[in-house]
Amino acid sequence: MHLPPLAQDFLAWLSLEKRYSPHTVQSYSLDLHQFFQYLQSQYDGIPLESVKASHIKSWLALGLEGRKKAEDARKGAPTPASAVTIRRKMSALRSFFKFALRKGVVQQSPMARVTGPKLPERLPVFVDEMAMEKLTQPPAGEESPLFSDDFAGVTQCLIMRLLYHAGIRRAELIGLEDRSVDISNGQIKVLGKGNKERIIPVGTVLLKDIRNYFDKRQEAVPGYSGKAMLCLPNGKPVQAWDVYRTVRRVLERVTTLKKRSPHVLRHTFATHLVNNGADINAVKELLGHASLASTQVYTHNTIEKLRRVHKQAHPRG
């Protein structure tokens, strides 16, 4: 079914005025499609102004039940993702009904009486400092380096270094352009969520890698005129999947962590800064977080580490 005009206007508003990421807009669009399909099939498509909290709760409950059945069918316990998914759907509806309220379509938001499932507390997964040092040398007992010395290897090395040294997101990485890098001032300009720009200082090691990459790119792809800074040997821009595959391959050789995604390197960047005494507000700015609460989760890793040390070493621990 097609979304009602108001929902279409809402998605356009998110994209054009609020500048939400395409991924978020797509997720909200899917949630709204599912919600209005549910209203059509279960309540004969009642008008928006007649939607109550009970309608929304029944839809959310259906989602939770469906997820649990799917998990049970695989003989596994329900995963935390079920609660995360439901809360995202709630966020989509909450934003949509606020939009409808401003447009005068509804007199009050039914979401005011809807509460979501509690999220389990999960600490960020990160790679320890000794493992990250292996990015510059082969893992113990292996003769082959992590990266080849051709253009593909240089690109993969820079991908890893940028994610770890700058703490940027995967989308921010593939969005980098040549003009994003200010080598003379030792900094890069990153376009983050909501099209918010931030400046990240970079060290001499990363600057050297970037210079080397530009030289190698000129040799491998003469006359390259693409918009993206990072490209493949065929001249096509590096895509999200290329980044994920590179990170997974490299981390498989330096760590035993089960989770080996690009975001793990962002967590690693932040955790290492906090563990080495960085001011939490400075880390917040480097990560581009809108709220300090999002950054404070990295202090929990430090506390957990201290707790383990205390328990192991203190005579009364």
mmCIF file of C-alpha atoms in Angstrom, residues 16-294:
data_model
loop_
_atom_site.group_PDB
_atom_site.id
_atom_site.type_symbol
_atom_site.label_atom_id
_atom_site.label_comp_id
_atom_site.label_asym_id
_atom_site.label_seq_id
_atom_site.Cartn_x
_atom_site.Cartn_y
_atom_site.Cartn_z
ATOM 1 C CA LEU A 16 15.228 17.687 3.291
ATOM 2 C CA GLU A 17 14.804 19.827 6.399
ATOM 3 C CA LYS A 18 15.991 17.701 9.305
ATOM 4 C CA ARG A 19 18.687 16.123 7.094
ATOM 5 C CA TYR A 20 18.347 12.668 8.579
ATOM 6 C CA SER A 21 20.589 10.038 7.028
ATOM 7 C CA PRO A 22 19.123 8.045 4.100
ATOM 8 C CA HIS A 23 19.398 4.907 6.246
ATOM 9 C CA THR A 24 17.249 6.424 9.021
ATOM 10 C CA VAL A 25 14.672 7.752 6.567
ATOM 11 C CA GLN A 26 14.462 4.329 4.933
ATOM 12 C CA SER A 27 14.010 2.634 8.316
ATOM 13 C CA TYR A 28 11.272 5.090 9.335
ATOM 14 C CA SER A 29 9.580 4.595 5.968
ATOM 15 C CA LEU A 30 9.504 0.825 6.486
ATOM 16 C CA ASP A 31 8.123 1.256 10.014
ATOM 17 C CA LEU A 32 5.348 3.566 8.804
ATOM 18 C CA HIS A 33 4.458 1.211 5.961
ATOM 19 C CA GLN A 34 4.117 -1.646 8.435
ATOM 20 C CA PHE A 35 2.101 0.451 10.861
ATOM 21 C CA PHE A 36 -0.418 1.682 8.291
ATOM 22 C CA GLN A 37 -0.734 -1.803 6.804
ATOM 23 C CA TYR A 38 -1.554 -3.047 10.292
ATOM 24 C CA LEU A 39 -4.208 -0.343 10.763
ATOM 25 C CA GLN A 40 -5.697 -1.250 7.387
ATOM 26 C CA SER A 41 -5.834 -4.996 8.031
ATOM 27 C CA GLN A 42 -6.919 -4.902 11.697
ATOM 28 C CA TYR A 43 -8.980 -1.725 11.982
ATOM 29 C CA ASP A 44 -10.199 -1.075 8.421
ATOM 30 C CA GLY A 45 -7.803 1.847 8.045
ATOM 31 C CA ILE A 46 -9.143 4.121 10.793
ATOM 32 C CA PRO A 47 -8.297 7.815 10.343
ATOM 33 C CA LEU A 48 -5.131 9.069 11.991
ATOM 34 C CA GLU A 49 -6.986 11.273 14.462
ATOM 35 C CA SER A 50 -8.762 8.161 15.798
ATOM 36 C CA VAL A 51 -5.562 6.205 16.473
ATOM 37 C CA LYS A 52 -5.107 5.559 20.174
ATOM 38 C CA ALA A 53 -2.326 4.213 22.345
ATOM 39 C CA SER A 54 -4.039 0.821 22.435
ATOM 40 C CA HIS A 55 -3.741 0.491 18.650
ATOM 41 C CA ILE A 56 -0.041 1.244 18.767
ATOM 42 C CA LYS A 57 0.589 -1.091 21.702
ATOM 43 C CA SER A 58 -1.114 -3.963 19.912
ATOM 44 C CA TRP A 59 1.041 -3.363 16.823
ATOM 45 C CA LEU A 60 4.241 -3.258 18.879
ATOM 46 C CA ALA A 61 3.227 -6.371 20.789
ATOM 47 C CA LEU A 62 2.708 -8.172 17.503
ATOM 48 C CA GLY A 63 6.262 -7.260 16.517
ATOM 49 C CA LEU A 64 7.702 -8.563 19.766
ATOM 50 C CA GLU A 65 5.692 -11.782 19.514
ATOM 51 C CA GLY A 66 6.804 -12.320 15.929
ATOM 52 C CA ARG A 67 10.441 -11.801 16.845
ATOM 53 C CA LYS A 68 10.196 -14.213 19.772
ATOM 54 C CA LYS A 69 8.619 -16.910 17.599
ATOM 55 C CA ALA A 70 11.377 -16.490 15.042
ATOM 56 C CA GLU A 71 14.015 -16.831 17.747
ATOM 57 C CA ASP A 72 12.287 -19.855 19.269
ATOM 58 C CA ALA A 73 12.159 -21.482 15.844
ATOM 59 C CA ARG A 74 15.941 -21.217 15.686
ATOM 60 C CA LYS A 75 16.130 -22.649 19.218
ATOM 61 C CA GLY A 76 17.867 -19.575 20.490
ATOM 62 C CA ALA A 77 17.003 -17.105 23.214
ATOM 63 C CA PRO A 78 15.436 -13.765 22.148
ATOM 64 C CA THR A 79 18.190 -11.312 21.283
ATOM 65 C CA PRO A 80 18.546 -7.703 22.492
ATOM 66 C CA ALA A 81 17.868 -6.611 18.915
ATOM 67 C CA SER A 82 14.144 -7.219 19.461
ATOM 68 C CA ALA A 83 13.953 -4.451 22.051
ATOM 69 C CA VAL A 84 16.136 -2.189 19.927
ATOM 70 C CA THR A 85 13.883 -2.715 16.905
ATOM 71 C CA ILE A 86 10.713 -1.983 18.874
ATOM 72 C CA ARG A 87 12.203 1.187 20.319
ATOM 73 C CA ARG A 88 13.195 2.337 16.833
ATOM 74 C CA LYS A 89 9.631 1.790 15.630
ATOM 75 C CA MET A 90 8.425 3.813 18.609
ATOM 76 C CA SER A 91 10.842 6.582 17.707
ATOM 77 C CA ALA A 92 9.488 6.640 14.154
ATOM 78 C CA LEU A 93 5.885 6.890 15.354
ATOM 79 C CA ARG A 94 6.743 9.450 18.034
ATOM 80 C CA SER A 95 8.368 11.729 15.463
ATOM 81 C CA PHE A 96 5.532 11.188 12.990
ATOM 82 C CA PHE A 97 2.787 12.059 15.475
ATOM 83 C CA LYS A 98 4.692 15.173 16.570
ATOM 84 C CA PHE A 99 4.724 16.154 12.911
ATOM 85 C CA ALA A 100 0.988 15.441 12.632
ATOM 86 C CA LEU A 101 0.405 17.531 15.766
ATOM 87 C CA ARG A 102 2.235 20.512 14.277
ATOM 88 C CA LYS A 103 0.192 20.157 11.105
ATOM 89 C CA GLY A 104 -3.034 20.178 13.130
ATOM 90 C CA VAL A 105 -4.086 16.712 11.951
ATOM 91 C CA VAL A 106 -4.246 15.329 15.498
ATOM 92 C CA GLN A 107 -5.000 17.112 18.768
ATOM 93 C CA GLN A 108 -2.630 15.010 20.853
ATOM 94 C CA SER A 109 -0.069 12.281 20.270
ATOM 95 C CA PRO A 110 -1.133 8.764 21.293
ATOM 96 C CA MET A 111 2.575 8.014 21.825
ATOM 97 C CA ALA A 112 2.455 9.904 25.134
ATOM 98 C CA ARG A 113 0.912 6.796 26.703
ATOM 99 C CA VAL A 114 3.148 4.221 25.044
ATOM 100 C CA THR A 115 6.246 2.897 26.817
ATOM 101 C CA GLY A 116 8.773 0.608 25.241
ATOM 102 C CA PRO A 117 10.741 -2.414 26.403
ATOM 103 C CA LYS A 118 13.800 -1.757 28.531
ATOM 104 C CA LEU A 119 17.074 -2.098 26.711
ATOM 105 C CA PRO A 120 19.708 -4.374 28.210
ATOM 106 C CA GLU A 121 22.857 -2.557 29.276
ATOM 107 C CA ARG A 122 25.635 -3.362 26.840
ATOM 108 C CA LEU A 123 29.147 -2.001 27.042
ATOM 109 C CA PRO A 124 30.870 -1.080 23.764
ATOM 110 C CA VAL A 125 33.074 -3.800 22.286
ATOM 111 C CA PHE A 126 36.631 -2.614 21.680
ATOM 112 C CA VAL A 127 40.043 -3.956 20.710
ATOM 113 C CA ASP A 128 42.834 -3.701 23.282
ATOM 114 C CA GLU A 129 45.813 -1.453 22.637
ATOM 115 C CA MET A 130 48.332 -4.267 22.131
ATOM 116 C CA ALA A 131 46.180 -5.780 19.395
ATOM 117 C CA MET A 132 45.811 -2.413 17.658
ATOM 118 C CA GLU A 133 49.598 -2.056 17.579
ATOM 119 C CA LYS A 134 49.643 -5.059 15.238
ATOM 120 C CA LEU A 135 48.181 -2.834 12.517
ATOM 121 C CA THR A 136 51.734 -1.685 11.836
ATOM 122 C CA GLN A 137 53.331 -5.149 11.863
ATOM 123 C CA PRO A 138 52.430 -8.799 11.154
ATOM 124 C CA PRO A 139 50.811 -10.761 13.994
ATOM 125 C CA ALA A 140 53.273 -12.895 15.969
ATOM 126 C CA GLY A 141 54.264 -16.045 14.134
ATOM 127 C CA GLU A 142 53.099 -14.797 10.734
ATOM 128 C CA GLU A 143 55.431 -13.692 7.982
ATOM 129 C CA SER A 144 52.900 -11.973 5.764
ATOM 130 C CA PRO A 145 52.031 -8.354 6.559
ATOM 131 C CA LEU A 146 48.462 -7.284 7.178
ATOM 132 C CA PHE A 147 48.494 -5.140 4.047
ATOM 133 C CA SER A 148 50.096 -5.607 0.643
ATOM 134 C CA ASP A 149 52.282 -2.818 -0.717
ATOM 135 C CA ASP A 150 50.141 -2.285 -3.825
ATOM 136 C CA PHE A 151 47.378 0.306 -4.127
ATOM 137 C CA ALA A 152 44.704 -2.049 -2.781
ATOM 138 C CA GLY A 153 46.788 -2.709 0.322
ATOM 139 C CA VAL A 154 47.531 0.978 0.850
ATOM 140 C CA THR A 155 43.802 1.737 0.611
ATOM 141 C CA GLN A 156 42.921 -0.980 3.116
ATOM 142 C CA CYS A 157 45.582 0.255 5.518
ATOM 143 C CA LEU A 158 44.254 3.814 5.315
ATOM 144 C CA ILE A 159 40.707 2.584 5.926
ATOM 145 C CA MET A 160 41.812 0.929 9.166
ATOM 146 C CA ARG A 161 43.936 3.884 10.263
ATOM 147 C CA LEU A 162 41.198 6.446 9.600
ATOM 148 C CA LEU A 163 38.593 4.453 11.505
ATOM 149 C CA TYR A 164 40.876 3.977 14.502
ATOM 150 C CA HIS A 165 42.939 7.193 14.554
ATOM 151 C CA ALA A 166 39.989 9.491 13.826
ATOM 152 C CA GLY A 167 37.116 7.498 15.335
ATOM 153 C CA ILE A 168 34.833 8.226 12.412
ATOM 154 C CA ARG A 169 31.782 6.261 11.328
ATOM 155 C CA ARG A 170 31.769 4.086 8.220
ATOM 156 C CA ALA A 171 29.425 6.485 6.409
ATOM 157 C CA GLU A 172 31.684 9.394 7.340
ATOM 158 C CA LEU A 173 34.691 7.502 6.016
ATOM 159 C CA ILE A 174 33.261 6.813 2.565
ATOM 160 C CA GLY A 175 31.976 10.407 2.475
ATOM 161 C CA LEU A 176 35.487 11.867 2.761
ATOM 162 C CA GLU A 177 36.730 13.924 -0.187
ATOM 163 C CA ASP A 178 40.238 15.164 -1.000
ATOM 164 C CA ARG A 179 39.251 18.611 0.224
ATOM 165 C CA SER A 180 38.233 17.085 3.571
ATOM 166 C CA VAL A 181 41.921 16.709 4.426
ATOM 167 C CA ASP A 182 43.974 19.710 5.551
ATOM 168 C CA ILE A 183 47.487 18.283 5.631
ATOM 169 C CA SER A 184 49.185 21.596 6.481
ATOM 170 C CA ASN A 185 47.099 21.992 9.650
ATOM 171 C CA GLY A 186 46.948 18.276 10.446
ATOM 172 C CA GLN A 187 43.180 17.871 10.463
ATOM 173 C CA ILE A 188 40.248 16.408 8.564
ATOM 174 C CA LYS A 189 36.737 17.749 8.182
ATOM 175 C CA VAL A 190 34.017 15.151 8.657
ATOM 176 C CA LEU A 191 30.362 15.391 7.674
ATOM 177 C CA GLY A 192 28.459 13.546 10.404
ATOM 178 C CA LYS A 193 24.859 12.809 11.269
ATOM 179 C CA GLY A 194 22.399 15.562 10.437
ATOM 180 C CA ASN A 195 24.989 16.999 8.013
ATOM 181 C CA LYS A 196 26.891 18.431 10.982
ATOM 182 C CA GLU A 197 30.544 19.134 10.266
ATOM 183 C CA ARG A 198 33.315 18.614 12.781
ATOM 184 C CA ILE A 199 37.071 18.995 12.677
ATOM 185 C CA ILE A 200 39.261 16.122 13.862
ATOM 186 C CA PRO A 201 42.990 16.606 14.469
ATOM 187 C CA VAL A 202 45.182 13.824 13.106
ATOM 188 C CA GLY A 203 48.704 12.797 14.025
ATOM 189 C CA THR A 204 51.844 12.525 11.926
ATOM 190 C CA VAL A 205 51.430 8.780 11.347
ATOM 191 C CA LEU A 206 47.999 9.178 9.775
ATOM 192 C CA LEU A 207 49.090 12.240 7.770
ATOM 193 C CA LYS A 208 51.985 10.218 6.361
ATOM 194 C CA ASP A 209 49.550 7.452 5.386
ATOM 195 C CA ILE A 210 47.274 9.949 3.648
ATOM 196 C CA ARG A 211 50.166 11.469 1.675
ATOM 197 C CA ASN A 212 51.325 7.989 0.685
ATOM 198 C CA TYR A 213 47.790 7.099 -0.363
ATOM 199 C CA PHE A 214 47.489 10.154 -2.620
ATOM 200 C CA ASP A 215 50.808 9.262 -4.296
ATOM 201 C CA LYS A 216 49.794 5.636 -4.811
ATOM 202 C CA ARG A 217 46.395 6.664 -6.136
ATOM 203 C CA GLN A 218 47.987 8.923 -8.715
ATOM 204 C CA GLU A 219 50.097 5.989 -9.932
ATOM 205 C CA ALA A 220 47.301 3.398 -9.863
ATOM 206 C CA VAL A 221 44.478 5.578 -11.203
ATOM 207 C CA PRO A 222 46.085 8.333 -13.319
ATOM 208 C CA GLY A 223 43.906 11.392 -13.677
ATOM 209 C CA TYR A 224 41.486 10.247 -10.979
ATOM 210 C CA SER A 225 38.713 12.821 -10.762
ATOM 211 C CA GLY A 226 36.195 11.083 -8.523
ATOM 212 C CA LYS A 227 34.490 12.931 -5.716
ATOM 213 C CA ALA A 228 35.291 10.330 -3.044
ATOM 214 C CA MET A 229 38.777 10.352 -1.541
ATOM 215 C CA LEU A 230 38.966 6.586 -1.194
ATOM 216 C CA CYS A 231 38.703 4.524 -4.342
ATOM 217 C CA LEU A 232 39.390 1.002 -5.576
ATOM 218 C CA PRO A 233 42.104 0.088 -8.122
ATOM 219 C CA ASN A 234 39.459 0.317 -10.877
ATOM 220 C CA GLY A 235 38.744 3.945 -9.951
ATOM 221 C CA LYS A 236 35.340 3.271 -8.421
ATOM 222 C CA PRO A 237 34.656 4.770 -4.973
ATOM 223 C CA VAL A 238 35.027 2.574 -1.915
ATOM 224 C CA GLN A 239 31.618 1.338 -0.757
ATOM 225 C CA ALA A 240 30.282 0.409 2.686
ATOM 226 C CA TRP A 241 30.708 -3.304 1.955
ATOM 227 C CA ASP A 242 34.371 -2.813 0.984
ATOM 228 C CA VAL A 243 35.004 -1.150 4.350
ATOM 229 C CA TYR A 244 33.222 -3.879 6.294
ATOM 230 C CA ARG A 245 35.102 -6.643 4.473
ATOM 231 C CA THR A 246 38.471 -4.950 5.047
ATOM 232 C CA VAL A 247 37.851 -4.409 8.759
ATOM 233 C CA ARG A 248 36.615 -7.946 9.307
ATOM 234 C CA ARG A 249 39.601 -9.483 7.516
ATOM 235 C CA VAL A 250 42.164 -7.431 9.425
ATOM 236 C CA LEU A 251 40.579 -7.787 12.854
ATOM 237 C CA GLU A 252 40.350 -11.554 12.378
ATOM 238 C CA ARG A 253 44.155 -11.568 12.435
ATOM 239 C CA VAL A 254 44.746 -9.294 15.415
ATOM 240 C CA THR A 255 41.939 -10.114 17.848
ATOM 241 C CA THR A 256 39.710 -12.953 18.993
ATOM 242 C CA LEU A 257 36.650 -10.700 19.331
ATOM 243 C CA LYS A 258 33.549 -12.163 17.716
ATOM 244 C CA LYS A 259 32.280 -8.743 16.707
ATOM 245 C CA ARG A 260 34.560 -7.249 14.052
ATOM 246 C CA SER A 261 32.706 -4.355 12.446
ATOM 247 C CA PRO A 262 33.891 -0.839 11.514
ATOM 248 C CA HIS A 263 32.012 0.542 14.516
ATOM 249 C CA VAL A 264 34.176 -1.568 16.826
ATOM 250 C CA LEU A 265 37.112 0.625 15.748
ATOM 251 C CA ARG A 266 35.126 3.747 16.657
ATOM 252 C CA HIS A 267 34.460 2.221 20.097
ATOM 253 C CA THR A 268 38.155 1.376 20.321
ATOM 254 C CA PHE A 269 39.166 4.950 19.481
ATOM 255 C CA ALA A 270 36.928 6.384 22.213
ATOM 256 C CA THR A 271 37.779 3.767 24.842
ATOM 257 C CA HIS A 272 41.528 4.189 24.367
ATOM 258 C CA LEU A 273 41.205 7.961 24.693
ATOM 259 C CA VAL A 274 39.193 7.690 27.911
ATOM 260 C CA ASN A 275 41.475 5.001 29.348
ATOM 261 C CA ASN A 276 44.463 7.267 28.765
ATOM 262 C CA GLY A 277 42.934 10.230 30.550
ATOM 263 C CA ALA A 278 41.207 12.200 27.789
ATOM 264 C CA ASP A 279 38.568 14.687 28.907
ATOM 265 C CA ILE A 280 35.123 13.195 28.312
ATOM 266 C CA ASN A 281 33.833 16.430 26.760
ATOM 267 C CA ALA A 282 36.706 16.427 24.288
ATOM 268 C CA VAL A 283 35.917 12.826 23.342
ATOM 269 C CA LYS A 284 32.288 13.855 22.845
ATOM 270 C CA GLU A 285 33.326 16.532 20.348
ATOM 271 C CA LEU A 286 35.670 14.188 18.506
ATOM 272 C CA LEU A 287 32.922 11.576 18.141
ATOM 273 C CA GLY A 288 30.323 14.146 17.114
ATOM 274 C CA HIS A 289 27.863 13.101 19.806
ATOM 275 C CA ALA A 290 24.934 15.435 20.420
ATOM 276 C CA SER A 291 24.624 14.353 24.054
ATOM 277 C CA LEU A 292 27.289 13.690 26.674
ATOM 278 C CA ALA A 293 25.255 10.681 27.819
ATOM 279 C CA SER A 294 26.171 8.917 24.564
#
